Amino acid sequence: MLIRKRRDWDLPDKAATPESIFLNRRSIVKGLGLGVALAGVAPVAGVLSGARADDDGAEADPTAGLYPVPRNDGIALDRPISPEDVATTYNNFYEFGSHKEISSLAQKLPLRPWTVTFDGLVEKEQVVDFDDLIRKMPLEERLYRHRCVERWAIAVPYSGFPLRALLDFARPLGSAKYVVMQTFEDTGFAPGQRQFWYPWPYVEGLTMAEAANELAFIATGYYGKPIPKQNGAPLRLAVPWKYGFKHIKSIVRFTFSEERPVSFWEEIASNEYGFWANVNPEVPHRRWSQAEEHFFGPDGKEWRPTQPYNGYGEYVAGLYKGRENEALFM
Ligand code: MTE
């Protein structure tokens, strides 16, 4: 049994995690196996694209030799980097449990083989092995802030490649308006996915303009090494101007669509978690203020003011011109 250690900066789970909210009828219907297809996404076979579970989840990582990669100093960080042991042990990854201490459970995630599917509105559908894909990408390191909707924040070194490079590889059609990303689905090693009331698999989406923004990044590495399983190995999204729940982990599929997807948390509670999810200190969550964040720094916890777009407005504010009437900050 997992013993939950509560730290004094935690919001009580009931207040902070979307888990405790009243589940809507769609989720329950889906959980009962009468599932609804996500808007614009072809139904998925519900498999981890050929990944194989082994007993301890430990495999040699053939990409380890690619790291460290050159740092892109063009994107400045206004704070020190968070300790690696905090960033790799205080996690959200509901596939492995609805609490923060999932790092050891996540070691069951089998990473090889790992294929990534590109489908929907693309010139040609492709299923690509991750170890081949990463070698086609321009690798760099970026220091990014990360702000969870629950108010905790970290600053971390991601290695990986711009999402824009992946778009070039996928060759979406001009009619594509959204890129929809999906996490693996396998109850064999992901105990959280046995909780049928969640609308598995985890799905997130971006507009094509957001995906092409220079900040949108696919992280394959963390702290100069391959990214750990608990942080979304072998590839996860990093869009630092948005709340953390947009940062979908362990992606197996990119689907290009004309229709806006309904993401995991939006499907559970559309009145609390929307499509845009841009960080904004002035718009409180329905159950707590977003004015401040609790930053995990080298000297411990520290409360800091939240910044609009998590401090990245100069890069991304222009994406939302003309959308002022939409709920851009949930
Ligand atoms: N991706 C998947 N597949 N499942 C999840 O539960 N949680 C999200 C995001 N990506 C989540 C996910 C949330 S709420 C946050 S804050 C970040 O992952 C946490 O990333 P980290 O654990 O690497 O800090």
Coordinates of C-alpha atoms and ligand atoms in Angstrom, one line a residue:
M1 CA 0.0 0.0 0.0
L2 CA 1.3 3.5 -0.8
I3 CA 1.6 5.7 2.2
R4 CA 1.0 9.3 1.2
K5 CA 3.4 11.8 2.7
R6 CA 1.8 15.1 2.8
R7 CA 4.1 18.1 2.7
D8 CA 2.9 21.4 4.1
W9 CA 2.9 23.2 0.7
D10 CA 0.5 20.6 -0.8
L11 CA -3.0 21.7 -1.4
P12 CA -5.2 19.0 0.1
D13 CA -5.9 16.5 -2.6
K14 CA -9.6 17.2 -2.5
A15 CA -8.9 20.8 -3.2
A16 CA -6.2 20.6 -5.8
T17 CA -6.5 17.5 -7.9
P18 CA -9.1 17.2 -10.5
E19 CA -9.6 13.6 -9.3
S20 CA -12.0 14.6 -6.6
I21 CA -14.5 16.4 -8.7
F22 CA -17.8 15.0 -9.6
L23 CA -17.3 12.9 -12.7
N24 CA -19.5 13.6 -15.6
R25 CA -21.8 11.2 -17.3
R26 CA -19.6 10.9 -20.4
S27 CA -16.7 9.6 -18.4
I28 CA -18.8 7.1 -16.6
V29 CA -20.4 5.9 -19.8
K30 CA -16.9 5.6 -21.3
G31 CA -15.7 3.7 -18.3
L32 CA -18.4 1.2 -18.7
G33 CA -17.1 0.4 -22.1
L34 CA -19.8 2.3 -24.0
G35 CA -17.2 4.7 -25.0
V36 CA -17.6 7.9 -27.0
A37 CA -14.9 8.6 -29.6
L38 CA -13.0 11.8 -29.0
A39 CA -14.0 14.5 -31.4
G40 CA -12.0 14.3 -34.6
V41 CA -9.8 11.4 -33.4
A42 CA -10.0 8.0 -35.0
P43 CA -10.8 5.4 -32.4
V44 CA -7.6 3.9 -31.1
A45 CA -7.0 0.2 -30.6
G46 CA -6.1 0.8 -27.0
V47 CA -2.6 -0.6 -27.1
L48 CA 0.8 0.7 -26.4
S49 CA 1.9 0.6 -30.0
G50 CA 3.8 -2.6 -29.7
A51 CA 5.5 -1.9 -26.4
R52 CA 6.2 -5.0 -24.4
A53 CA 5.9 -5.2 -20.6
D54 CA 8.7 -6.9 -18.9
D55 CA 9.0 -7.8 -15.2
D56 CA 10.9 -4.8 -14.0
G57 CA 10.5 -2.5 -16.9
A58 CA 14.3 -2.1 -17.2
E59 CA 15.8 -2.0 -20.7
A60 CA 19.1 -0.7 -22.0
D61 CA 18.5 2.7 -23.5
P62 CA 20.0 2.9 -27.0
T63 CA 19.6 6.7 -27.0
A64 CA 21.6 7.3 -23.9
G65 CA 24.7 8.2 -25.9
L66 CA 22.9 11.1 -27.6
Y67 CA 23.1 13.1 -24.3
P68 CA 24.0 15.7 -23.2
V69 CA 23.0 17.9 -26.2
P70 CA 24.0 21.5 -26.8
R71 CA 22.0 24.1 -24.8
N72 CA 19.9 26.7 -26.5
D73 CA 20.7 29.8 -24.5
G74 CA 18.3 31.9 -26.5
I75 CA 15.4 31.3 -24.1
A76 CA 16.2 32.7 -20.7
L77 CA 15.3 31.3 -17.4
D78 CA 14.6 33.8 -14.6
R79 CA 15.3 31.4 -11.7
P80 CA 17.5 28.6 -10.6
I81 CA 17.0 25.1 -11.8
S82 CA 15.0 22.9 -9.4
P83 CA 16.7 19.9 -7.8
E84 CA 16.7 16.9 -9.9
D85 CA 15.6 14.6 -7.1
V86 CA 12.4 16.8 -6.6
A87 CA 11.6 17.0 -10.3
T88 CA 11.9 13.2 -10.7
T89 CA 10.0 12.2 -7.5
Y90 CA 7.1 14.7 -7.2
N91 CA 5.1 13.9 -10.3
N92 CA 1.7 13.8 -11.8
F93 CA 1.2 10.7 -14.0
Y94 CA -2.3 9.4 -13.3
E95 CA -1.7 6.2 -15.3
F96 CA 0.4 5.1 -12.4
G97 CA -1.7 6.6 -9.6
S98 CA -3.6 9.7 -8.6
H99 CA -0.9 10.9 -6.1
K100 CA 2.6 12.4 -6.5
E101 CA 4.8 9.4 -5.5
I102 CA 4.5 7.4 -8.7
S103 CA 8.1 7.3 -9.7
S104 CA 8.8 3.8 -8.6
L105 CA 5.5 2.4 -10.0
A106 CA 6.3 4.1 -13.3
Q107 CA 9.4 2.0 -13.7
K108 CA 7.1 -0.8 -15.0
L109 CA 6.5 1.2 -18.2
P110 CA 8.2 -0.7 -21.0
L111 CA 10.0 1.7 -23.4
R112 CA 11.2 -0.6 -26.1
P113 CA 10.1 -1.1 -28.7
W114 CA 8.2 2.2 -28.7
T115 CA 6.5 3.3 -31.9
V116 CA 5.0 6.6 -32.6
T117 CA 2.0 6.9 -35.1
F118 CA 1.3 9.9 -37.3
D119 CA -2.1 9.8 -38.8
G120 CA -5.3 11.8 -39.5
L121 CA -4.8 14.7 -41.9
V122 CA -1.3 13.9 -43.1
E123 CA 0.2 13.4 -46.5
K124 CA 1.0 9.8 -45.6
E125 CA 0.4 7.9 -42.4
Q126 CA 3.5 6.7 -40.6
V127 CA 4.4 4.4 -37.8
V128 CA 8.0 5.2 -36.7
D129 CA 10.2 3.6 -34.1
F130 CA 11.2 6.2 -31.5
D131 CA 14.9 5.3 -31.7
D132 CA 14.9 6.1 -35.4
L133 CA 12.7 9.2 -35.0
I134 CA 14.9 10.9 -32.4
R135 CA 18.0 10.5 -34.7
K136 CA 16.2 12.5 -37.4
M137 CA 15.5 15.4 -35.0
P138 CA 17.6 18.5 -34.2
L139 CA 18.4 17.9 -30.5
E140 CA 19.0 20.7 -28.1
E141 CA 18.6 21.5 -24.4
R142 CA 16.2 24.2 -23.0
L143 CA 15.7 25.5 -19.5
Y144 CA 12.0 25.8 -19.0
R145 CA 9.7 26.8 -16.2
H146 CA 6.8 24.4 -15.5
R147 CA 3.7 25.5 -13.7
C148 CA 1.1 23.0 -12.6
V149 CA -2.5 24.0 -12.4
E150 CA -2.3 22.8 -8.8
R151 CA 0.1 25.8 -8.1
W152 CA 3.4 24.0 -7.7
A153 CA 6.2 25.0 -10.1
I154 CA 9.6 23.8 -11.1
A155 CA 12.4 24.9 -13.5
V156 CA 14.0 22.1 -15.4
P157 CA 16.5 21.3 -18.2
Y158 CA 14.7 19.4 -21.0
S159 CA 16.5 17.9 -23.9
G160 CA 14.6 17.2 -27.1
F161 CA 13.5 19.0 -30.2
P162 CA 11.1 21.7 -31.3
L163 CA 7.6 20.4 -32.0
R164 CA 7.9 22.3 -35.3
A165 CA 10.5 19.8 -36.4
L166 CA 8.1 17.0 -35.8
L167 CA 5.4 18.8 -37.8
D168 CA 7.9 19.0 -40.7
F169 CA 8.5 15.2 -40.4
A170 CA 4.7 14.4 -40.1
R171 CA 3.7 16.6 -43.1
P172 CA 0.2 17.5 -42.1
L173 CA -2.3 18.6 -44.7
G174 CA -3.2 22.3 -45.0
S175 CA -6.7 21.4 -43.7
A176 CA -5.3 20.2 -40.3
K177 CA -6.2 22.7 -37.6
Y178 CA -5.2 20.7 -34.5
V179 CA -2.5 18.2 -33.5
V180 CA -3.9 15.7 -31.0
M181 CA -1.5 13.7 -28.9
Q182 CA -2.2 10.5 -27.1
T183 CA -0.5 8.5 -24.3
F184 CA -0.1 4.7 -24.2
E185 CA -3.0 2.6 -22.9
D186 CA -2.3 -0.6 -21.1
T187 CA -3.8 -1.7 -17.8
G188 CA -1.1 -4.5 -17.6
F189 CA 1.5 -2.1 -16.2
A190 CA -0.4 1.1 -15.6
P191 CA -2.6 0.5 -12.6
G192 CA -4.2 3.9 -12.8
Q193 CA -5.8 2.9 -16.1
R194 CA -7.8 0.3 -14.2
Q195 CA -9.7 3.1 -12.7
F196 CA -12.4 3.0 -15.2
W197 CA -14.0 6.3 -14.3
Y198 CA -11.1 8.2 -16.0
P199 CA -11.5 8.7 -19.8
W200 CA -8.3 6.8 -20.8
P201 CA -6.2 7.2 -22.8
Y202 CA -4.8 10.6 -21.8
V203 CA -5.3 13.0 -24.7
E204 CA -4.2 16.5 -25.3
G205 CA -4.2 18.9 -28.2
L206 CA -2.8 22.2 -29.6
T207 CA -3.8 24.4 -32.5
M208 CA -1.4 24.1 -35.4
A209 CA -0.2 27.6 -34.7
E210 CA 0.6 26.7 -31.0
A211 CA 2.4 23.6 -32.1
A212 CA 4.5 25.6 -34.6
N213 CA 5.4 28.2 -32.0
E214 CA 9.1 28.1 -31.2
L215 CA 8.5 27.4 -27.5
A216 CA 6.5 24.2 -28.2
F217 CA 9.0 21.4 -27.5
I218 CA 9.1 17.6 -27.4
A219 CA 11.2 16.5 -24.4
T220 CA 13.2 13.2 -24.7
G221 CA 15.8 14.1 -22.1
Y222 CA 15.9 15.6 -18.6
Y223 CA 18.9 16.9 -16.7
G224 CA 21.2 15.9 -19.5
K225 CA 20.0 12.2 -19.7
P226 CA 17.2 10.3 -21.3
I227 CA 14.0 11.5 -19.6
P228 CA 12.9 9.2 -16.8
K229 CA 9.7 7.1 -17.1
Q230 CA 7.9 9.1 -14.4
N231 CA 8.5 12.3 -16.3
G232 CA 7.1 10.9 -19.6
A233 CA 9.6 8.8 -21.3
P234 CA 10.4 8.4 -24.1
L235 CA 8.8 11.6 -25.4
R236 CA 6.5 14.1 -23.8
L237 CA 5.2 17.6 -24.6
A238 CA 6.6 20.8 -23.0
V239 CA 4.6 24.0 -23.6
P240 CA 5.8 26.2 -20.8
W241 CA 3.2 28.9 -21.1
K242 CA 0.4 26.5 -20.3
Y243 CA -0.6 24.7 -17.2
G244 CA 1.2 21.4 -16.6
F245 CA -1.8 19.2 -17.6
K246 CA -1.2 20.1 -21.2
H247 CA 2.2 18.5 -21.0
I248 CA 1.2 15.0 -22.1
K249 CA 3.6 12.3 -21.3
S250 CA 4.7 9.1 -23.0
I251 CA 3.2 9.9 -26.4
V252 CA 2.3 7.1 -28.8
R253 CA 0.3 9.0 -31.4
F254 CA 0.0 12.4 -33.1
T255 CA -3.2 12.8 -35.0
F256 CA -3.9 15.8 -37.2
S257 CA -7.5 16.9 -37.1
E258 CA -9.9 19.6 -38.3
E259 CA -11.8 19.3 -35.1
R260 CA -10.7 20.5 -31.7
P261 CA -10.1 17.5 -29.4
V262 CA -11.7 17.1 -26.0
S263 CA -8.7 16.5 -23.7
F264 CA -8.5 14.2 -20.7
W265 CA -9.2 16.7 -18.0
E266 CA -11.6 18.7 -20.1
E267 CA -13.7 15.6 -20.5
I268 CA -13.7 15.0 -16.8
A269 CA -14.5 18.6 -15.8
S270 CA -14.9 21.0 -18.6
N271 CA -15.9 23.7 -16.0
E272 CA -12.4 23.6 -14.5
Y273 CA -10.0 22.4 -17.2
G274 CA -10.4 23.8 -20.7
F275 CA -8.6 23.5 -24.0
W276 CA -6.4 26.6 -23.8
A277 CA -5.0 26.3 -20.2
N278 CA -2.7 29.4 -20.5
V279 CA -1.2 30.4 -17.2
N280 CA -2.9 33.5 -15.8
P281 CA -2.5 34.8 -12.2
E282 CA -5.6 36.8 -12.5
V283 CA -8.0 34.0 -13.3
P284 CA -8.5 31.8 -10.3
H285 CA -9.2 28.2 -10.6
R286 CA -12.8 27.6 -9.5
R287 CA -11.4 26.2 -6.2
W288 CA -8.2 28.1 -5.5
S289 CA -6.3 31.3 -6.5
Q290 CA -3.7 31.2 -9.2
A291 CA -2.0 34.4 -8.1
E292 CA 1.0 32.7 -6.5
E293 CA 2.9 29.5 -7.2
H294 CA 5.0 27.3 -5.0
F295 CA 8.4 27.0 -6.6
F296 CA 10.7 24.1 -5.8
G297 CA 14.1 25.8 -5.7
P298 CA 17.6 24.7 -4.7
D299 CA 16.9 26.2 -1.2
G300 CA 13.6 24.5 -0.8
K301 CA 10.1 25.8 -1.2
E302 CA 9.4 29.4 -2.1
W303 CA 6.2 31.2 -2.9
R304 CA 6.5 33.4 -6.0
P305 CA 4.0 35.5 -7.9
T306 CA 2.6 33.7 -10.9
Q307 CA 3.3 35.4 -14.3
P308 CA 0.9 35.7 -17.2
Y309 CA 1.7 33.0 -19.7
N310 CA 4.1 31.7 -17.1
G311 CA 6.5 34.5 -18.1
Y312 CA 6.5 33.6 -21.8
G313 CA 4.1 36.2 -23.1
E314 CA 6.6 37.8 -25.5
Y315 CA 6.7 34.5 -27.4
V316 CA 3.0 33.4 -27.3
A317 CA 0.6 36.3 -26.5
G318 CA 0.2 36.9 -30.3
L319 CA -1.3 33.5 -30.8
Y320 CA -4.4 34.5 -29.0
K321 CA -5.2 37.8 -30.8
G322 CA -8.9 37.8 -31.7
R323 CA -9.7 35.1 -29.3
E324 CA -10.2 37.4 -26.3
N325 CA -13.8 36.2 -25.8
E326 CA -12.7 32.6 -25.2
A327 CA -11.7 31.1 -21.9
L328 CA -8.1 31.3 -22.8
F329 CA -6.9 30.7 -19.2
M330 CA -8.6 27.5 -18.4
Ligands
MTE1 N1 0.5 13.0 -19.0 C1 -0.1 11.8 -18.7 N2 -0.2 10.9 -19.7 N3 -0.8 11.6 -17.6 C2 -0.8 12.5 -16.6 O1 -1.4 12.2 -15.5 N4 -0.2 14.7 -15.8 C3 0.0 16.1 -16.3 C4 1.2 16.2 -17.2 N5 1.2 15.1 -18.2 C5 -0.2 13.7 -16.8 C6 0.5 13.9 -18.0 C7 0.2 17.1 -15.2 S1 -1.2 17.5 -14.3 C8 1.4 17.6 -14.9 S2 1.5 18.9 -13.8 C9 2.6 17.2 -15.6 O2 2.4 16.1 -16.4 C10 3.7 16.8 -14.5 O3 4.9 16.6 -15.2 P1 6.1 16.1 -14.3 O4 5.7 15.0 -13.4 O5 7.2 15.7 -15.3 O6 6.5 17.3 -13.5

